[in-house]
Structure formats: structure tokens, C-alpha cells
Amino acid sequence: LALGAATALAAVHFGFATSHGPGVSAPLLVLQGCAYAGYAAALWPSIPRVVAEREVGFAFGVTTAIQNLGLTLVPLCVAAARGAAHPMVTTELLFFGLALAGVLAGVGLNILDWQDPCHPLNAPAVALPGPHSEAIGGTTGISSGGICSSSSSICSSSAADVQSAANDGDSDAETAPFLRPLP
């Protein structure tokens, strides 16, 4: 989702930089809004999936500090671009470059994620039992998925554990390892 959002932002800013005319701005602004919403929806929930539980607060603080640093430095870059011959095009090319850096970062993160056997960023969410699980079909709550703990990139159970549960006649053999409390 984050990679798609960064790609959409790059397309939007490239579109703003290269096209001028009525009717172009509205669709690009809609796409830009959707991209920012998608990026936020992907960024913030991914933090607890890749950081140890005891460090989540610190990770959110670092992420917020980096975001605030960007909100401080980018307006200075935009102000510098106002002195260019074509300030609007230069500004949009600046944003296009930043979005392109986001695309490259997203590709790099996906490569690192696929090298991790647990895939913490791209693992599907797994439903966990909740206090009112009977009322809504058996489960409530969402946890980061696969056979990994959401507090780290270390798998919380192995394929052998799943097979062992299956051999013991456990009817929930495929989900039993995922329902364990996190360390």
C-alpha cells in the first residue's frame, strides 16, 4: 500500500509539473488525496509489526520526529525553488523527486521484507480471540500475521510446530501457533 501510494504521488507531481490546463488539476488532486490517505494507512500500523513491543512508543516518537523534520526542511526547499525561472515546475519536480525517493525506499523495504522468512510488513493480518468473540463469529482483534510475532521479525513458531499440532489431533492445527500470546 505504501509503495502504491508513493508511486501515485510521483505520478501526481510529475503530472502537475508537465501539464498545464483546465481539467487536469481536479483528478490529480483526488489521486493525491487518496495517495496520502493510503500512505498514512500503511505507515503507522506497520510500526508495531516490525518493532519490539517494548520499543513501540520510541519508534512512534522517532517516526514523528522524522516527519516533523521533513515538515521543517521541505518548506525551506520550496522557498528556495521560488527563485527559479519556473518556480511552479521546479517545486513540482522537487516533490516528484521526493516521491521517487519514497518509491525507491518502498522497493528496498519490500526486498528486505521478502528476505525475512516471516515477512513482517507483507504478512496478512490474523484474527485473534477476543472478549466478545462469540457475538461476532468467533474472533475479534487483528494481529500481524503469519507465523511471526508482531513484536519482532523472529518467527514465534516453526513449520515443525504447526505439523506437531496437526499430528496431535488439534483441530486448529493451522491457527494454533498464531493464537499464542506474544512474548
Coordinates of C-alpha atoms in Angstrom, one line a residue:
L1 CA 0.0 0.0 0.0
A2 CA 2.8 2.4 0.9
L3 CA 4.7 1.6 -2.3
G4 CA 1.5 2.2 -4.4
A5 CA 0.9 5.5 -2.5
A6 CA 4.4 6.7 -3.2
T7 CA 4.1 5.7 -6.9
A8 CA 0.8 7.6 -7.1
L9 CA 2.4 10.7 -5.5
A10 CA 5.2 10.5 -8.0
A11 CA 2.7 10.3 -10.9
V12 CA 0.7 13.2 -9.5
H13 CA 3.6 15.5 -9.1
F14 CA 5.0 14.6 -12.5
G15 CA 1.6 15.4 -13.9
F16 CA 1.5 18.8 -12.2
A17 CA 5.0 19.6 -13.4
T18 CA 4.3 18.6 -17.1
S19 CA 0.7 19.6 -17.7
H20 CA -0.9 22.9 -17.6
G21 CA -4.5 23.5 -18.4
P22 CA -8.1 23.3 -17.1
G23 CA -9.4 20.0 -16.1
V24 CA -6.1 18.5 -15.2
S25 CA -5.8 19.6 -11.6
A26 CA -9.0 18.0 -10.2
P27 CA -8.2 14.4 -11.0
L28 CA -4.6 14.8 -9.9
L29 CA -5.7 16.3 -6.6
V30 CA -8.1 13.5 -6.0
L31 CA -5.4 11.0 -6.7
Q32 CA -3.0 12.9 -4.4
G33 CA -5.5 12.8 -1.5
C34 CA -6.1 9.1 -2.0
A35 CA -2.3 8.5 -2.1
Y36 CA -1.7 10.5 1.2
A37 CA -4.6 8.6 2.9
G38 CA -3.2 5.3 1.7
Y39 CA 0.3 6.1 2.8
A40 CA -0.8 7.1 6.3
A41 CA -2.9 3.9 6.5
A42 CA 0.1 1.8 5.7
L43 CA 2.9 3.7 7.6
W44 CA 1.5 4.0 11.1
P45 CA 0.2 0.4 11.5
S46 CA 3.4 -1.0 10.2
I47 CA 5.5 0.3 13.1
P48 CA 4.3 -2.2 15.7
R49 CA 4.7 -5.0 13.2
V50 CA 8.5 -4.5 12.9
V51 CA 9.5 -3.1 16.3
A52 CA 9.7 -5.0 19.6
E53 CA 6.6 -4.3 21.8
R54 CA 8.7 -2.5 24.5
E55 CA 10.1 -0.1 21.9
V56 CA 6.9 0.8 20.0
G57 CA 6.5 4.1 21.8
F58 CA 10.0 5.1 21.0
A59 CA 9.5 4.0 17.3
F60 CA 6.4 6.2 17.0
G61 CA 8.4 9.1 18.5
V62 CA 11.2 8.7 16.1
T63 CA 8.8 8.4 13.2
T64 CA 7.0 11.6 14.3
A65 CA 10.4 13.4 14.7
I66 CA 11.4 12.4 11.2
Q67 CA 8.0 13.6 9.9
N68 CA 8.4 16.9 11.7
L69 CA 12.0 17.3 10.3
G70 CA 10.5 16.9 6.8
L71 CA 7.8 19.4 7.6
T72 CA 10.6 21.8 8.6
L73 CA 13.0 21.3 5.7
V74 CA 10.7 20.9 2.7
P75 CA 9.2 24.4 3.0
L76 CA 12.7 25.8 3.0
C77 CA 13.4 23.9 -0.2
V78 CA 10.2 25.1 -1.7
A79 CA 11.1 28.7 -0.7
A80 CA 14.5 28.2 -2.5
A81 CA 12.7 26.9 -5.6
R82 CA 10.7 30.2 -5.8
G83 CA 13.8 31.9 -7.1
A84 CA 14.0 29.6 -10.1
A85 CA 12.9 30.6 -13.6
H86 CA 9.8 28.4 -13.4
P87 CA 9.0 28.1 -9.7
M88 CA 5.9 26.0 -10.0
V89 CA 7.6 23.4 -12.2
T90 CA 10.7 23.4 -10.1
T91 CA 8.6 22.9 -6.9
E92 CA 6.6 20.0 -8.5
L93 CA 9.9 18.4 -9.7
L94 CA 11.2 18.7 -6.1
F95 CA 8.0 16.9 -4.9
F96 CA 8.4 14.4 -7.7
G97 CA 11.9 13.7 -6.6
L98 CA 10.8 13.2 -3.0
A99 CA 8.1 10.8 -4.1
L100 CA 10.5 8.9 -6.3
A101 CA 12.8 8.5 -3.2
G102 CA 9.7 7.1 -1.5
V103 CA 9.2 4.6 -4.3
L104 CA 12.8 3.5 -4.0
A105 CA 12.6 3.2 -0.2
G106 CA 9.4 1.2 -0.7
V107 CA 11.1 -1.2 -3.1
G108 CA 14.0 -1.5 -0.8
L109 CA 11.7 -2.3 2.2
N110 CA 9.9 -4.9 0.2
I111 CA 13.1 -6.6 -0.8
L112 CA 14.2 -6.7 2.8
D113 CA 10.8 -7.9 3.8
W114 CA 10.9 -10.8 1.4
Q115 CA 14.3 -11.8 2.6
D116 CA 12.9 -12.2 6.1
P117 CA 11.2 -15.6 6.3
C118 CA 8.4 -14.1 8.4
H119 CA 7.6 -11.2 6.0
P120 CA 6.6 -8.8 8.8
L121 CA 5.5 -6.0 6.5
N122 CA 3.5 -8.0 4.0
A123 CA 2.1 -10.8 6.2
P124 CA -1.7 -11.0 6.3
A125 CA -3.5 -9.9 9.5
V126 CA -4.6 -12.8 11.7
A127 CA -7.7 -12.6 13.8
L128 CA -7.2 -13.3 17.5
P129 CA -9.8 -14.4 20.0
G130 CA -11.4 -11.5 21.9
P131 CA -13.6 -11.0 24.9
H132 CA -16.8 -10.9 22.8
S133 CA -15.7 -13.4 20.1
E134 CA -18.9 -15.5 20.3
A135 CA -21.1 -12.5 19.3
I136 CA -19.3 -11.8 16.0
G137 CA -18.3 -15.2 14.7
G138 CA -15.5 -16.4 16.9
T139 CA -12.8 -13.8 16.7
T140 CA -12.0 -10.2 17.3
G141 CA -8.9 -8.2 17.1
I142 CA -6.2 -8.2 14.5
S143 CA -2.6 -9.1 14.9
S144 CA 0.2 -9.0 12.5
G145 CA 0.2 -12.3 10.7
G146 CA 1.9 -15.4 9.5
I147 CA 3.9 -17.4 12.0
C148 CA 5.7 -14.3 13.3
S149 CA 5.4 -12.4 16.4
S150 CA 4.3 -8.8 15.9
S151 CA 7.0 -7.7 18.4
S152 CA 9.9 -8.7 16.2
S153 CA 11.0 -10.3 13.0
I154 CA 11.7 -13.6 14.7
C155 CA 9.1 -16.3 13.9
S156 CA 7.2 -17.3 17.0
S157 CA 6.7 -20.9 15.8
S158 CA 8.1 -23.1 13.1
A159 CA 6.6 -25.2 10.5
A160 CA 7.5 -28.2 12.7
D161 CA 5.3 -26.7 15.5
V162 CA 2.4 -26.5 13.1
Q163 CA 3.0 -30.1 11.9
S164 CA 3.3 -31.2 15.5
A165 CA 0.0 -29.6 16.4
A166 CA -1.6 -31.3 13.4
N167 CA -0.2 -34.7 14.4
D168 CA -1.6 -34.3 18.0
G169 CA -5.1 -34.2 16.5
D170 CA -5.6 -30.5 17.2
S171 CA -8.5 -29.3 15.1
D172 CA -7.0 -25.8 15.0
A173 CA -3.6 -27.0 13.8
E174 CA -3.1 -24.3 11.3
T175 CA -4.1 -21.4 13.6
A176 CA -3.0 -22.7 17.0
P177 CA 0.6 -21.2 16.8
F178 CA -0.8 -17.8 15.8
L179 CA -3.2 -17.6 18.8
R180 CA -0.4 -17.7 21.3
P181 CA 0.2 -14.6 23.4
L182 CA 3.0 -12.5 22.2
P183 CA 6.2 -12.6 24.3

